[in-house]
Amino acid sequence: MSSRILFRCGRLFTMTPGQAPLDDAGILVDADSGLVLDVAPYRALSGSVVEERVDYSEHTVAPGLVNAHTHLELSHLVGKIPPGGDFTDWVKKLLGLPLYELDETLLTAAVKDCRESGAAFVADVGSRNPSLVAKACDAHGLGLLHFAEVLGFARDGQAPALWPEPFLQYDEQYLQARVALAGHALYSTHPTALQTAKAWDKAASKPYSIHLAEHKGEDELLRTGKGEFAELLLGRLLPRDFRAPGLSPAAYADALGLLDEDTLAVHCVHLDDTDIRILAERKVTVCLCPRSNARIGVGRAPWEALRSAGIRICLGTDSLASNSDLNMWSELRFFLENFPTYCTVAEALTWVTSIPASALGIDGSYGSLEPGKRFQYSIVPADLAARDETSLKPRAGMV
Ligand SMILES: [Zn+2]
C-alpha cells in the first residue's frame, strides 16, 4: 500500500464550488502520487492508517495560489525602477535597462519567494529565457505555463515571426504540456500576429493572454493615434505609417476577434461601460495587477463594475520591474485594502485559486482541494483569514 499523509486544518477552504469552509477538516493525501484521496471532517478521517500526520489545526488552509500574470525573466530588474512617475516614464526607464541579462540567482530567488508565499502555479509571460524559467520553477515545485509572447512588427512593418526564437527548441509534446501563445499588447504588436497567436491557442485548446487597456496613453494612441505615448512608440516599436483603429482597446481587441472565454485580459484599468459590456459578453477573464498599476501610476481598474457585470476576476503580480515582490497574499491584501466593498474571504480566495485555474485550463489539478486533484495548498495569513464578512464591508466614506 502506498504511503498516506493526513493533514488536519483548523479551517479549510476547499474552493470546490458550493462547498462552505470546513472547520476542523482533514485532508488525506497519497504521498506517492501527490493526489488528494479524501477531504472530510477531521473526526471522520482521524482513524485512517497513515504514515504521517501534519497538524495545521491552528491555521486556515486553502489551495495553492495561482499567479495568473508575471514575467519571471524580468526578475533581475527588482528595485531598478523606483515607484512614481507614469507609464511612459516607466517604459522609458525599462528600455534603458539590460532586459536580456537575466541573472539566474535573482530568478531563482523570485521563484522561491513565489513558492514560499503560497503560489503553486504561475502563468509566466516571456520570450527570452524559457528554459531557465522552467528550470527554476521545476527546482522549486512551482507549476508553470509559459505564455510565449509575440511582440512587435517585422522590419517591413508586417507581422513578426509567431514564435519567439527560444521556443523553437521545444517539441510538440512540451508545447502541448506547458506552452501557450500570448500577444503583448494592441499598441505594440502587429494585429495579424495577435490574431495568429490567438488562432494557435484556440486550435490547441489553450488560454490566450494580452495586456489590455493598461494605461491612458494606450487608449489615446488607439483612439486617435496621438499623444505622448504614441510619440514615444512611432518610428520605434510602431511603424511610422501606423494608423489608429479609432477604437478603445477593448473594442479593438474584440474587432480583431481576440476576446472569448479562453482569453485572459490583463490589467483592464481604462474601460468605459461599453468596454465592460464587451468583456462580459465575450466571457473574458480579467487579470488585475493592482500593485503594479499603483506603482507605475496607471490608475485603478473599475473592479466593482467588472464584478457587477459578472466578469471573472483573478490576480497577478506582474513582474519585479513593476512590483516589489511576487507574493500573491500581498497582492490580495493590497487589493482588499484598496477595493473595500462587500465580499467574503471565500470570494476573495476565488480570485487567486479557482478562477485563475479555470481560466488557464489547469483546473483538473489546481485551484481547489478535492479527491483526485493534486495536493497543493497554502496557509491563509492570519490577518486575511480573520477578515470576516463584517470586516470586509466598506469603510465609512469609501463606498
Ligand atoms: Zn505584464
mmCIF file of C-alpha atoms and ligand atoms in Angstrom:
data_model
loop_
_atom_site.group_PDB
_atom_site.id
_atom_site.type_symbol
_atom_site.label_atom_id
_atom_site.label_comp_id
_atom_site.label_asym_id
_atom_site.label_seq_id
_atom_site.Cartn_x
_atom_site.Cartn_y
_atom_site.Cartn_z
ATOM 1 C CA MET A 1 0.000 0.000 0.000
ATOM 2 C CA SER A 2 1.298 3.425 -0.821
ATOM 3 C CA SER A 3 2.056 5.818 1.999
ATOM 4 C CA ARG A 4 -0.558 8.314 3.063
ATOM 5 C CA ILE A 5 -0.448 11.595 4.945
ATOM 6 C CA LEU A 6 -3.257 13.131 6.955
ATOM 7 C CA PHE A 7 -3.439 16.903 7.260
ATOM 8 C CA ARG A 8 -5.564 18.459 9.980
ATOM 9 C CA CYS A 9 -6.732 22.007 9.190
ATOM 10 C CA GLY A 10 -8.286 24.441 11.678
ATOM 11 C CA ARG A 11 -10.326 25.810 8.793
ATOM 12 C CA LEU A 12 -10.276 24.662 5.200
ATOM 13 C CA PHE A 13 -11.409 26.477 2.085
ATOM 14 C CA THR A 14 -11.509 23.684 -0.482
ATOM 15 C CA MET A 15 -12.732 26.130 -3.165
ATOM 16 C CA THR A 16 -14.905 23.369 -4.556
ATOM 17 C CA PRO A 17 -17.951 25.214 -5.961
ATOM 18 C CA GLY A 18 -20.790 25.323 -3.483
ATOM 19 C CA GLN A 19 -18.770 23.994 -0.562
ATOM 20 C CA ALA A 20 -18.680 26.180 2.542
ATOM 21 C CA PRO A 21 -15.433 26.412 4.527
ATOM 22 C CA LEU A 22 -14.925 23.389 6.776
ATOM 23 C CA ASP A 23 -13.869 23.795 10.382
ATOM 24 C CA ASP A 24 -11.547 21.155 11.801
ATOM 25 C CA ALA A 25 -11.145 19.432 8.443
ATOM 26 C CA GLY A 26 -8.925 16.578 7.352
ATOM 27 C CA ILE A 27 -7.211 16.048 4.014
ATOM 28 C CA LEU A 28 -5.951 12.575 3.226
ATOM 29 C CA VAL A 29 -3.144 12.585 0.685
ATOM 30 C CA ASP A 30 -1.403 9.840 -1.259
ATOM 31 C CA ALA A 31 2.254 10.686 -0.747
ATOM 32 C CA ASP A 32 3.445 8.764 -3.800
ATOM 33 C CA SER A 33 1.139 10.275 -6.383
ATOM 34 C CA GLY A 34 0.742 13.607 -4.580
ATOM 35 C CA LEU A 35 -3.010 13.396 -5.095
ATOM 36 C CA VAL A 36 -5.812 14.154 -2.659
ATOM 37 C CA LEU A 37 -7.614 10.966 -1.596
ATOM 38 C CA ASP A 38 -10.282 12.455 0.632
ATOM 39 C CA VAL A 39 -11.465 15.694 2.223
ATOM 40 C CA ALA A 40 -13.794 15.386 5.218
ATOM 41 C CA PRO A 41 -14.328 16.483 8.814
ATOM 42 C CA TYR A 42 -11.177 15.508 10.691
ATOM 43 C CA ARG A 43 -13.041 13.154 13.013
ATOM 44 C CA ALA A 44 -14.129 11.088 10.021
ATOM 45 C CA LEU A 45 -10.530 10.623 8.869
ATOM 46 C CA SER A 46 -8.651 10.591 12.167
ATOM 47 C CA GLY A 47 -8.770 6.801 12.407
ATOM 48 C CA SER A 48 -7.118 6.315 8.993
ATOM 49 C CA VAL A 49 -3.895 4.330 8.833
ATOM 50 C CA VAL A 50 -1.315 6.871 7.713
ATOM 51 C CA GLU A 51 2.452 7.224 7.577
ATOM 52 C CA GLU A 52 2.442 10.801 8.708
ATOM 53 C CA ARG A 53 0.180 13.367 10.317
ATOM 54 C CA VAL A 54 0.590 17.110 9.762
ATOM 55 C CA ASP A 55 -1.100 19.475 12.159
ATOM 56 C CA TYR A 56 -2.378 22.771 10.785
ATOM 57 C CA SER A 57 -5.151 22.947 13.345
ATOM 58 C CA GLU A 58 -4.111 26.490 14.232
ATOM 59 C CA HIS A 59 -4.297 27.577 10.606
ATOM 60 C CA THR A 60 -6.654 28.293 7.748
ATOM 61 C CA VAL A 61 -5.741 26.274 4.677
ATOM 62 C CA ALA A 62 -6.605 26.999 1.040
ATOM 63 C CA PRO A 63 -5.498 25.539 -2.305
ATOM 64 C CA GLY A 64 -2.092 26.589 -3.593
ATOM 65 C CA LEU A 65 -2.349 30.022 -5.196
ATOM 66 C CA VAL A 66 -2.274 30.713 -8.912
ATOM 67 C CA ASN A 67 -0.388 33.801 -10.058
ATOM 68 C CA ALA A 68 -2.099 34.499 -13.363
ATOM 69 C CA HIS A 69 0.347 37.052 -14.687
ATOM 70 C CA THR A 70 4.040 37.547 -14.179
ATOM 71 C CA HIS A 71 7.259 37.851 -16.172
ATOM 72 C CA LEU A 72 9.896 35.854 -14.298
ATOM 73 C CA GLU A 73 12.598 36.641 -16.843
ATOM 74 C CA LEU A 74 12.497 40.260 -15.663
ATOM 75 C CA SER A 75 13.320 39.236 -12.075
ATOM 76 C CA HIS A 76 16.807 40.776 -12.307
ATOM 77 C CA LEU A 77 15.156 44.203 -12.601
ATOM 78 C CA VAL A 78 13.962 44.071 -8.994
ATOM 79 C CA GLY A 79 14.238 47.531 -7.430
ATOM 80 C CA LYS A 80 15.704 49.059 -10.617
ATOM 81 C CA ILE A 81 12.726 51.332 -11.312
ATOM 82 C CA PRO A 82 11.529 53.156 -8.204
ATOM 83 C CA PRO A 83 7.797 53.770 -7.729
ATOM 84 C CA GLY A 84 6.318 57.004 -9.064
ATOM 85 C CA GLY A 85 6.082 58.632 -12.471
ATOM 86 C CA ASP A 86 3.673 57.473 -15.132
ATOM 87 C CA PHE A 87 3.571 54.619 -17.620
ATOM 88 C CA THR A 88 5.538 56.439 -20.307
ATOM 89 C CA ASP A 89 8.285 57.236 -17.764
ATOM 90 C CA TRP A 90 8.283 53.616 -16.698
ATOM 91 C CA VAL A 91 8.616 52.344 -20.288
ATOM 92 C CA LYS A 92 11.468 54.787 -20.967
ATOM 93 C CA LYS A 93 13.300 53.588 -17.858
ATOM 94 C CA LEU A 94 12.596 49.956 -18.672
ATOM 95 C CA LEU A 95 14.009 50.320 -22.177
ATOM 96 C CA GLY A 96 17.204 51.716 -20.671
ATOM 97 C CA LEU A 97 17.751 48.589 -18.550
ATOM 98 C CA PRO A 98 19.501 45.351 -19.550
ATOM 99 C CA LEU A 99 16.291 43.421 -20.253
ATOM 100 C CA TYR A 100 18.071 40.386 -21.650
ATOM 101 C CA GLU A 101 20.692 39.948 -18.962
ATOM 102 C CA LEU A 102 18.784 37.534 -16.810
ATOM 103 C CA ASP A 103 20.516 36.789 -13.529
ATOM 104 C CA GLU A 104 19.866 33.167 -12.598
ATOM 105 C CA THR A 105 20.376 33.831 -8.887
ATOM 106 C CA LEU A 106 17.750 36.578 -8.840
ATOM 107 C CA LEU A 107 15.411 34.476 -10.978
ATOM 108 C CA THR A 108 15.745 31.583 -8.534
ATOM 109 C CA ALA A 109 15.155 33.912 -5.584
ATOM 110 C CA ALA A 110 11.966 35.211 -7.240
ATOM 111 C CA VAL A 111 10.662 31.700 -7.901
ATOM 112 C CA LYS A 112 11.490 30.632 -4.359
ATOM 113 C CA ASP A 113 9.676 33.682 -2.995
ATOM 114 C CA CYS A 114 6.658 32.880 -5.159
ATOM 115 C CA ARG A 115 6.537 29.293 -3.965
ATOM 116 C CA GLU A 116 7.192 30.022 -0.299
ATOM 117 C CA SER A 117 4.482 32.670 -0.247
ATOM 118 C CA GLY A 118 1.850 30.144 -1.262
ATOM 119 C CA ALA A 119 1.858 30.052 -5.058
ATOM 120 C CA ALA A 120 1.514 26.600 -6.568
ATOM 121 C CA PHE A 121 1.356 27.749 -10.181
ATOM 122 C CA VAL A 122 2.415 30.698 -12.317
ATOM 123 C CA ALA A 123 1.385 31.816 -15.775
ATOM 124 C CA ASP A 124 4.614 33.360 -16.955
ATOM 125 C CA VAL A 125 4.773 35.662 -19.968
ATOM 126 C CA GLY A 126 8.167 35.648 -21.643
ATOM 127 C CA SER A 127 10.129 35.437 -24.839
ATOM 128 C CA ARG A 128 13.804 35.185 -23.963
ATOM 129 C CA ASN A 129 14.697 32.596 -21.369
ATOM 130 C CA PRO A 130 12.005 29.916 -21.074
ATOM 131 C CA SER A 131 14.498 27.152 -20.239
ATOM 132 C CA LEU A 132 15.952 28.994 -17.253
ATOM 133 C CA VAL A 133 12.467 29.915 -16.047
ATOM 134 C CA ALA A 134 11.322 26.289 -16.338
ATOM 135 C CA LYS A 135 14.461 25.033 -14.599
ATOM 136 C CA ALA A 136 13.903 27.361 -11.636
ATOM 137 C CA CYS A 137 10.189 26.520 -11.377
ATOM 138 C CA ASP A 138 10.842 22.782 -11.586
ATOM 139 C CA ALA A 139 13.549 23.001 -8.922
ATOM 140 C CA HIS A 140 11.084 24.619 -6.524
ATOM 141 C CA GLY A 141 7.973 22.629 -7.374
ATOM 142 C CA LEU A 142 6.182 25.604 -8.896
ATOM 143 C CA GLY A 143 3.724 24.685 -11.661
ATOM 144 C CA LEU A 144 4.302 26.674 -14.843
ATOM 145 C CA LEU A 145 2.556 27.688 -18.019
ATOM 146 C CA HIS A 146 4.784 29.591 -20.413
ATOM 147 C CA PHE A 147 2.951 32.279 -22.314
ATOM 148 C CA ALA A 148 5.319 32.673 -25.267
ATOM 149 C CA GLU A 149 4.911 36.314 -26.145
ATOM 150 C CA VAL A 150 4.637 37.651 -29.659
ATOM 151 C CA LEU A 151 5.664 41.298 -29.729
ATOM 152 C CA GLY A 152 6.303 43.986 -32.305
ATOM 153 C CA PHE A 153 6.374 44.323 -36.057
ATOM 154 C CA ALA A 154 8.757 42.865 -38.626
ATOM 155 C CA ARG A 155 11.233 45.281 -40.250
ATOM 156 C CA ASP A 156 8.939 45.673 -43.240
ATOM 157 C CA GLY A 157 6.044 46.645 -40.958
ATOM 158 C CA GLN A 158 4.369 43.263 -41.346
ATOM 159 C CA ALA A 159 3.650 40.635 -38.716
ATOM 160 C CA PRO A 160 6.714 39.289 -36.900
ATOM 161 C CA ALA A 161 7.536 35.591 -36.550
ATOM 162 C CA LEU A 162 4.928 33.939 -34.371
ATOM 163 C CA TRP A 163 7.242 32.111 -32.002
ATOM 164 C CA PRO A 164 9.948 33.859 -30.024
ATOM 165 C CA GLU A 165 13.163 32.147 -31.094
ATOM 166 C CA PRO A 166 13.942 30.366 -27.765
ATOM 167 C CA PHE A 167 10.653 28.480 -28.025
ATOM 168 C CA LEU A 168 11.696 26.862 -31.308
ATOM 169 C CA GLN A 169 13.778 24.372 -29.300
ATOM 170 C CA TYR A 170 10.659 22.698 -27.897
ATOM 171 C CA ASP A 171 8.978 19.656 -29.371
ATOM 172 C CA GLU A 172 5.264 19.202 -29.809
ATOM 173 C CA GLN A 173 4.934 17.344 -26.533
ATOM 174 C CA TYR A 174 6.473 20.169 -24.485
ATOM 175 C CA LEU A 175 4.420 22.798 -26.285
ATOM 176 C CA GLN A 176 1.262 20.836 -25.645
ATOM 177 C CA ALA A 177 2.037 20.308 -21.973
ATOM 178 C CA ARG A 178 3.343 23.680 -20.986
ATOM 179 C CA VAL A 179 3.153 26.444 -23.569
ATOM 180 C CA ALA A 180 0.528 28.837 -24.916
ATOM 181 C CA LEU A 181 0.944 31.934 -27.046
ATOM 182 C CA ALA A 182 0.286 35.454 -25.759
ATOM 183 C CA GLY A 183 0.085 38.764 -27.545
ATOM 184 C CA HIS A 184 1.988 41.595 -25.871
ATOM 185 C CA ALA A 185 -0.458 44.442 -26.496
ATOM 186 C CA LEU A 186 -2.538 46.157 -29.159
ATOM 187 C CA TYR A 187 -0.232 49.172 -29.207
ATOM 188 C CA SER A 188 2.966 47.210 -29.687
ATOM 189 C CA THR A 189 2.248 44.261 -31.934
ATOM 190 C CA HIS A 190 1.029 43.701 -35.475
ATOM 191 C CA PRO A 191 -2.682 42.835 -35.336
ATOM 192 C CA THR A 192 -2.220 39.819 -37.603
ATOM 193 C CA ALA A 193 0.357 38.406 -35.185
ATOM 194 C CA LEU A 194 -2.060 38.878 -32.296
ATOM 195 C CA GLN A 195 -4.757 37.075 -34.272
ATOM 196 C CA THR A 196 -2.455 34.252 -35.388
ATOM 197 C CA ALA A 197 -1.360 33.659 -31.805
ATOM 198 C CA LYS A 198 -4.998 33.557 -30.699
ATOM 199 C CA ALA A 199 -5.838 31.117 -33.500
ATOM 200 C CA TRP A 200 -2.962 28.823 -32.493
ATOM 201 C CA ASP A 201 -4.151 28.816 -28.881
ATOM 202 C CA LYS A 202 -7.709 28.135 -29.923
ATOM 203 C CA ALA A 203 -6.714 25.204 -32.120
ATOM 204 C CA ALA A 204 -4.607 23.791 -29.273
ATOM 205 C CA SER A 205 -7.328 24.435 -26.621
ATOM 206 C CA LYS A 206 -5.046 26.850 -24.794
ATOM 207 C CA PRO A 207 -5.645 30.082 -22.951
ATOM 208 C CA TYR A 208 -4.554 33.343 -24.566
ATOM 209 C CA SER A 209 -3.228 36.370 -22.746
ATOM 210 C CA ILE A 210 -2.868 40.020 -23.702
ATOM 211 C CA HIS A 211 -2.086 43.245 -21.810
ATOM 212 C CA LEU A 212 -5.236 45.307 -22.371
ATOM 213 C CA ALA A 213 -6.246 48.869 -21.514
ATOM 214 C CA GLU A 214 -3.431 49.250 -19.024
ATOM 215 C CA HIS A 215 -2.881 52.979 -19.294
ATOM 216 C CA LYS A 216 -4.272 56.208 -20.707
ATOM 217 C CA GLY A 217 -1.612 56.513 -23.418
ATOM 218 C CA GLU A 218 -2.686 53.179 -24.904
ATOM 219 C CA ASP A 219 -6.287 54.340 -25.027
ATOM 220 C CA GLU A 220 -5.316 57.652 -26.638
ATOM 221 C CA LEU A 221 -2.993 56.003 -29.147
ATOM 222 C CA LEU A 222 -5.618 53.514 -30.332
ATOM 223 C CA ARG A 223 -8.457 56.023 -30.434
ATOM 224 C CA THR A 224 -6.561 58.911 -32.055
ATOM 225 C CA GLY A 225 -3.005 57.867 -32.952
ATOM 226 C CA LYS A 226 -1.787 60.823 -30.905
ATOM 227 C CA GLY A 227 -0.327 61.626 -27.519
ATOM 228 C CA GLU A 228 2.954 61.402 -25.658
ATOM 229 C CA PHE A 229 2.896 57.608 -25.639
ATOM 230 C CA ALA A 230 2.255 57.487 -29.397
ATOM 231 C CA GLU A 231 5.209 59.827 -29.922
ATOM 232 C CA LEU A 232 7.410 57.526 -27.876
ATOM 233 C CA LEU A 233 6.474 54.470 -29.957
ATOM 234 C CA LEU A 234 6.072 55.808 -33.505
ATOM 235 C CA GLY A 235 9.159 55.101 -35.564
ATOM 236 C CA ARG A 236 10.492 52.796 -32.862
ATOM 237 C CA LEU A 237 8.203 49.937 -31.899
ATOM 238 C CA LEU A 238 5.389 51.155 -34.144
ATOM 239 C CA PRO A 239 5.872 51.725 -37.893
ATOM 240 C CA ARG A 240 5.677 55.403 -38.950
ATOM 241 C CA ASP A 241 2.624 54.649 -41.068
ATOM 242 C CA PHE A 242 0.710 53.081 -38.158
ATOM 243 C CA ARG A 243 -2.944 54.004 -38.356
ATOM 244 C CA ALA A 244 -5.015 54.154 -35.214
ATOM 245 C CA PRO A 245 -8.109 51.936 -35.426
ATOM 246 C CA GLY A 246 -10.153 54.704 -33.760
ATOM 247 C CA LEU A 247 -11.464 52.333 -31.113
ATOM 248 C CA SER A 248 -10.985 51.764 -27.401
ATOM 249 C CA PRO A 249 -8.564 48.952 -26.546
ATOM 250 C CA ALA A 250 -11.387 46.565 -25.564
ATOM 251 C CA ALA A 251 -13.424 47.371 -28.697
ATOM 252 C CA TYR A 252 -10.361 46.959 -30.923
ATOM 253 C CA ALA A 253 -9.415 43.627 -29.308
ATOM 254 C CA ASP A 254 -12.985 42.500 -29.901
ATOM 255 C CA ALA A 255 -12.929 43.661 -33.517
ATOM 256 C CA LEU A 256 -9.796 41.556 -34.013
ATOM 257 C CA GLY A 257 -11.549 38.503 -32.562
ATOM 258 C CA LEU A 258 -9.168 38.226 -29.628
ATOM 259 C CA LEU A 259 -11.768 38.080 -26.882
ATOM 260 C CA ASP A 260 -13.529 34.937 -25.742
ATOM 261 C CA GLU A 261 -13.867 32.692 -22.697
ATOM 262 C CA ASP A 262 -10.274 31.473 -23.120
ATOM 263 C CA THR A 263 -8.786 34.964 -23.118
ATOM 264 C CA LEU A 264 -7.089 36.465 -20.102
ATOM 265 C CA ALA A 265 -7.221 40.253 -20.460
ATOM 266 C CA VAL A 266 -4.506 41.629 -18.208
ATOM 267 C CA HIS A 267 -4.835 44.988 -16.376
ATOM 268 C CA CYS A 268 -8.098 46.403 -17.833
ATOM 269 C CA VAL A 269 -7.669 49.682 -15.971
ATOM 270 C CA HIS A 270 -9.107 52.013 -18.614
ATOM 271 C CA LEU A 271 -12.545 50.742 -19.554
ATOM 272 C CA ASP A 272 -15.813 52.521 -20.170
ATOM 273 C CA ASP A 273 -19.263 50.964 -19.770
ATOM 274 C CA THR A 274 -19.307 49.705 -23.364
ATOM 275 C CA ASP A 275 -15.907 48.066 -22.885
ATOM 276 C CA ILE A 276 -17.121 46.324 -19.738
ATOM 277 C CA ARG A 277 -20.172 45.068 -21.596
ATOM 278 C CA ILE A 278 -17.947 43.685 -24.371
ATOM 279 C CA LEU A 279 -15.721 41.856 -21.880
ATOM 280 C CA ALA A 280 -18.766 40.436 -20.111
ATOM 281 C CA GLU A 281 -20.428 39.297 -23.333
ATOM 282 C CA ARG A 282 -17.252 37.618 -24.539
ATOM 283 C CA LYS A 283 -16.837 35.915 -21.128
ATOM 284 C CA VAL A 284 -13.252 37.107 -20.870
ATOM 285 C CA THR A 285 -11.411 36.604 -17.585
ATOM 286 C CA VAL A 286 -9.797 39.808 -16.356
ATOM 287 C CA CYS A 287 -6.461 39.555 -14.591
ATOM 288 C CA LEU A 288 -5.917 42.543 -12.336
ATOM 289 C CA CYS A 289 -2.438 43.588 -11.213
ATOM 290 C CA PRO A 290 -3.326 46.235 -8.602
ATOM 291 C CA ARG A 291 0.110 46.757 -7.058
ATOM 292 C CA SER A 292 1.804 47.104 -10.442
ATOM 293 C CA ASN A 293 -0.863 49.572 -11.583
ATOM 294 C CA ALA A 294 -0.407 51.670 -8.456
ATOM 295 C CA ARG A 295 3.383 51.558 -8.582
ATOM 296 C CA ILE A 296 3.642 52.849 -12.126
ATOM 297 C CA GLY A 297 0.738 55.248 -11.812
ATOM 298 C CA VAL A 298 -1.639 53.935 -14.469
ATOM 299 C CA GLY A 299 -4.737 54.163 -12.287
ATOM 300 C CA ARG A 300 -7.122 51.733 -10.652
ATOM 301 C CA ALA A 301 -9.218 49.203 -12.532
ATOM 302 C CA PRO A 302 -13.033 49.572 -12.251
ATOM 303 C CA TRP A 303 -13.178 46.499 -10.092
ATOM 304 C CA GLU A 304 -16.678 46.960 -8.726
ATOM 305 C CA ALA A 305 -18.117 47.454 -12.223
ATOM 306 C CA LEU A 306 -16.312 44.368 -13.531
ATOM 307 C CA ARG A 307 -17.667 42.331 -10.647
ATOM 308 C CA SER A 308 -21.188 43.705 -11.080
ATOM 309 C CA ALA A 309 -21.059 42.767 -14.756
ATOM 310 C CA GLY A 310 -20.347 39.160 -13.763
ATOM 311 C CA ILE A 311 -16.844 39.187 -15.220
ATOM 312 C CA ARG A 312 -14.494 36.615 -13.754
ATOM 313 C CA ILE A 313 -11.606 38.285 -11.971
ATOM 314 C CA CYS A 314 -8.214 36.957 -10.979
ATOM 315 C CA LEU A 315 -4.983 38.480 -9.742
ATOM 316 C CA GLY A 316 -1.400 38.569 -10.961
ATOM 317 C CA THR A 317 1.695 40.225 -9.582
ATOM 318 C CA ASP A 318 3.136 41.286 -12.932
ATOM 319 C CA SER A 319 6.950 41.405 -12.893
ATOM 320 C CA LEU A 320 9.551 42.660 -10.461
ATOM 321 C CA ALA A 321 10.101 45.559 -12.870
ATOM 322 C CA SER A 322 6.780 46.976 -11.639
ATOM 323 C CA ASN A 323 6.254 45.305 -8.268
ATOM 324 C CA SER A 324 8.239 44.883 -5.081
ATOM 325 C CA ASP A 325 7.712 41.114 -4.782
ATOM 326 C CA LEU A 326 5.761 38.222 -6.271
ATOM 327 C CA ASN A 327 3.793 37.440 -3.129
ATOM 328 C CA MET A 328 0.166 36.727 -4.058
ATOM 329 C CA TRP A 329 -1.048 37.255 -0.489
ATOM 330 C CA SER A 330 0.422 40.752 -0.596
ATOM 331 C CA GLU A 331 -1.351 41.294 -3.919
ATOM 332 C CA LEU A 332 -4.656 40.140 -2.440
ATOM 333 C CA ARG A 333 -4.157 42.146 0.740
ATOM 334 C CA PHE A 334 -3.420 45.309 -1.263
ATOM 335 C CA PHE A 335 -6.456 44.643 -3.415
ATOM 336 C CA LEU A 336 -8.780 44.207 -0.437
ATOM 337 C CA GLU A 337 -7.409 47.292 1.270
ATOM 338 C CA ASN A 338 -7.936 49.431 -1.805
ATOM 339 C CA PHE A 339 -11.186 47.997 -3.091
ATOM 340 C CA PRO A 340 -13.225 47.985 0.071
ATOM 341 C CA THR A 341 -16.615 46.588 -0.780
ATOM 342 C CA TYR A 342 -18.788 43.641 0.150
ATOM 343 C CA CYS A 343 -17.055 40.347 -0.364
ATOM 344 C CA THR A 344 -16.326 37.318 1.739
ATOM 345 C CA VAL A 345 -12.952 35.723 2.319
ATOM 346 C CA ALA A 346 -14.243 32.825 0.227
ATOM 347 C CA GLU A 347 -14.904 35.137 -2.721
ATOM 348 C CA ALA A 348 -11.522 36.816 -2.353
ATOM 349 C CA LEU A 349 -9.893 33.398 -2.461
ATOM 350 C CA THR A 350 -11.583 32.592 -5.791
ATOM 351 C CA TRP A 351 -9.502 35.366 -7.418
ATOM 352 C CA VAL A 352 -6.260 33.627 -6.528
ATOM 353 C CA THR A 353 -7.296 29.964 -6.776
ATOM 354 C CA SER A 354 -10.299 28.582 -8.650
ATOM 355 C CA ILE A 355 -10.900 31.392 -11.167
ATOM 356 C CA PRO A 356 -7.328 31.661 -12.479
ATOM 357 C CA ALA A 357 -7.033 27.853 -12.510
ATOM 358 C CA SER A 358 -10.132 27.622 -14.663
ATOM 359 C CA ALA A 359 -9.052 30.497 -16.925
ATOM 360 C CA LEU A 360 -5.690 28.859 -17.502
ATOM 361 C CA GLY A 361 -7.195 25.430 -18.136
ATOM 362 C CA ILE A 362 -5.356 23.842 -15.207
ATOM 363 C CA ASP A 363 -8.387 23.241 -13.001
ATOM 364 C CA GLY A 364 -8.031 19.490 -13.422
ATOM 365 C CA SER A 365 -5.089 19.727 -10.996
ATOM 366 C CA TYR A 366 -5.077 23.187 -9.395
ATOM 367 C CA GLY A 367 -7.474 25.713 -7.945
ATOM 368 C CA SER A 368 -9.327 23.517 -5.454
ATOM 369 C CA LEU A 369 -8.663 20.734 -2.985
ATOM 370 C CA GLU A 370 -10.757 17.691 -3.758
ATOM 371 C CA PRO A 371 -10.227 13.979 -4.337
ATOM 372 C CA GLY A 372 -8.274 13.252 -7.494
ATOM 373 C CA LYS A 373 -6.629 16.660 -7.664
ATOM 374 C CA ARG A 374 -3.023 17.430 -6.970
ATOM 375 C CA PHE A 375 -2.384 18.182 -3.303
ATOM 376 C CA GLN A 376 -1.192 21.752 -3.411
ATOM 377 C CA TYR A 377 -2.062 24.089 -0.616
ATOM 378 C CA SER A 378 -1.369 27.422 1.016
ATOM 379 C CA ILE A 379 -1.743 28.759 4.527
ATOM 380 C CA VAL A 380 -4.000 31.819 4.580
ATOM 381 C CA PRO A 381 -2.222 34.600 6.524
ATOM 382 C CA ALA A 382 -3.914 35.187 9.866
ATOM 383 C CA ASP A 383 -4.912 38.781 9.097
ATOM 384 C CA LEU A 384 -6.689 37.724 5.907
ATOM 385 C CA ALA A 385 -8.240 34.620 7.454
ATOM 386 C CA ALA A 386 -9.630 36.803 10.250
ATOM 387 C CA ARG A 387 -11.408 39.146 7.847
ATOM 388 C CA ASP A 388 -14.985 38.011 8.095
ATOM 389 C CA GLU A 389 -17.874 39.416 6.134
ATOM 390 C CA THR A 390 -18.352 42.264 8.570
ATOM 391 C CA SER A 391 -14.797 43.495 8.349
ATOM 392 C CA LEU A 392 -14.912 43.314 4.562
ATOM 393 C CA LYS A 393 -17.757 45.797 4.346
ATOM 394 C CA PRO A 394 -16.868 49.254 3.048
ATOM 395 C CA ARG A 395 -15.143 51.578 5.403
ATOM 396 C CA ALA A 396 -17.010 54.803 6.100
ATOM 397 C CA GLY A 397 -16.654 57.256 3.255
ATOM 398 C CA MET A 398 -15.163 54.747 0.823
ATOM 399 C CA VAL A 399 -18.262 53.349 -0.846
HETATM 400 ZN ZN ZN B 1 2.743 42.127 -17.795
#
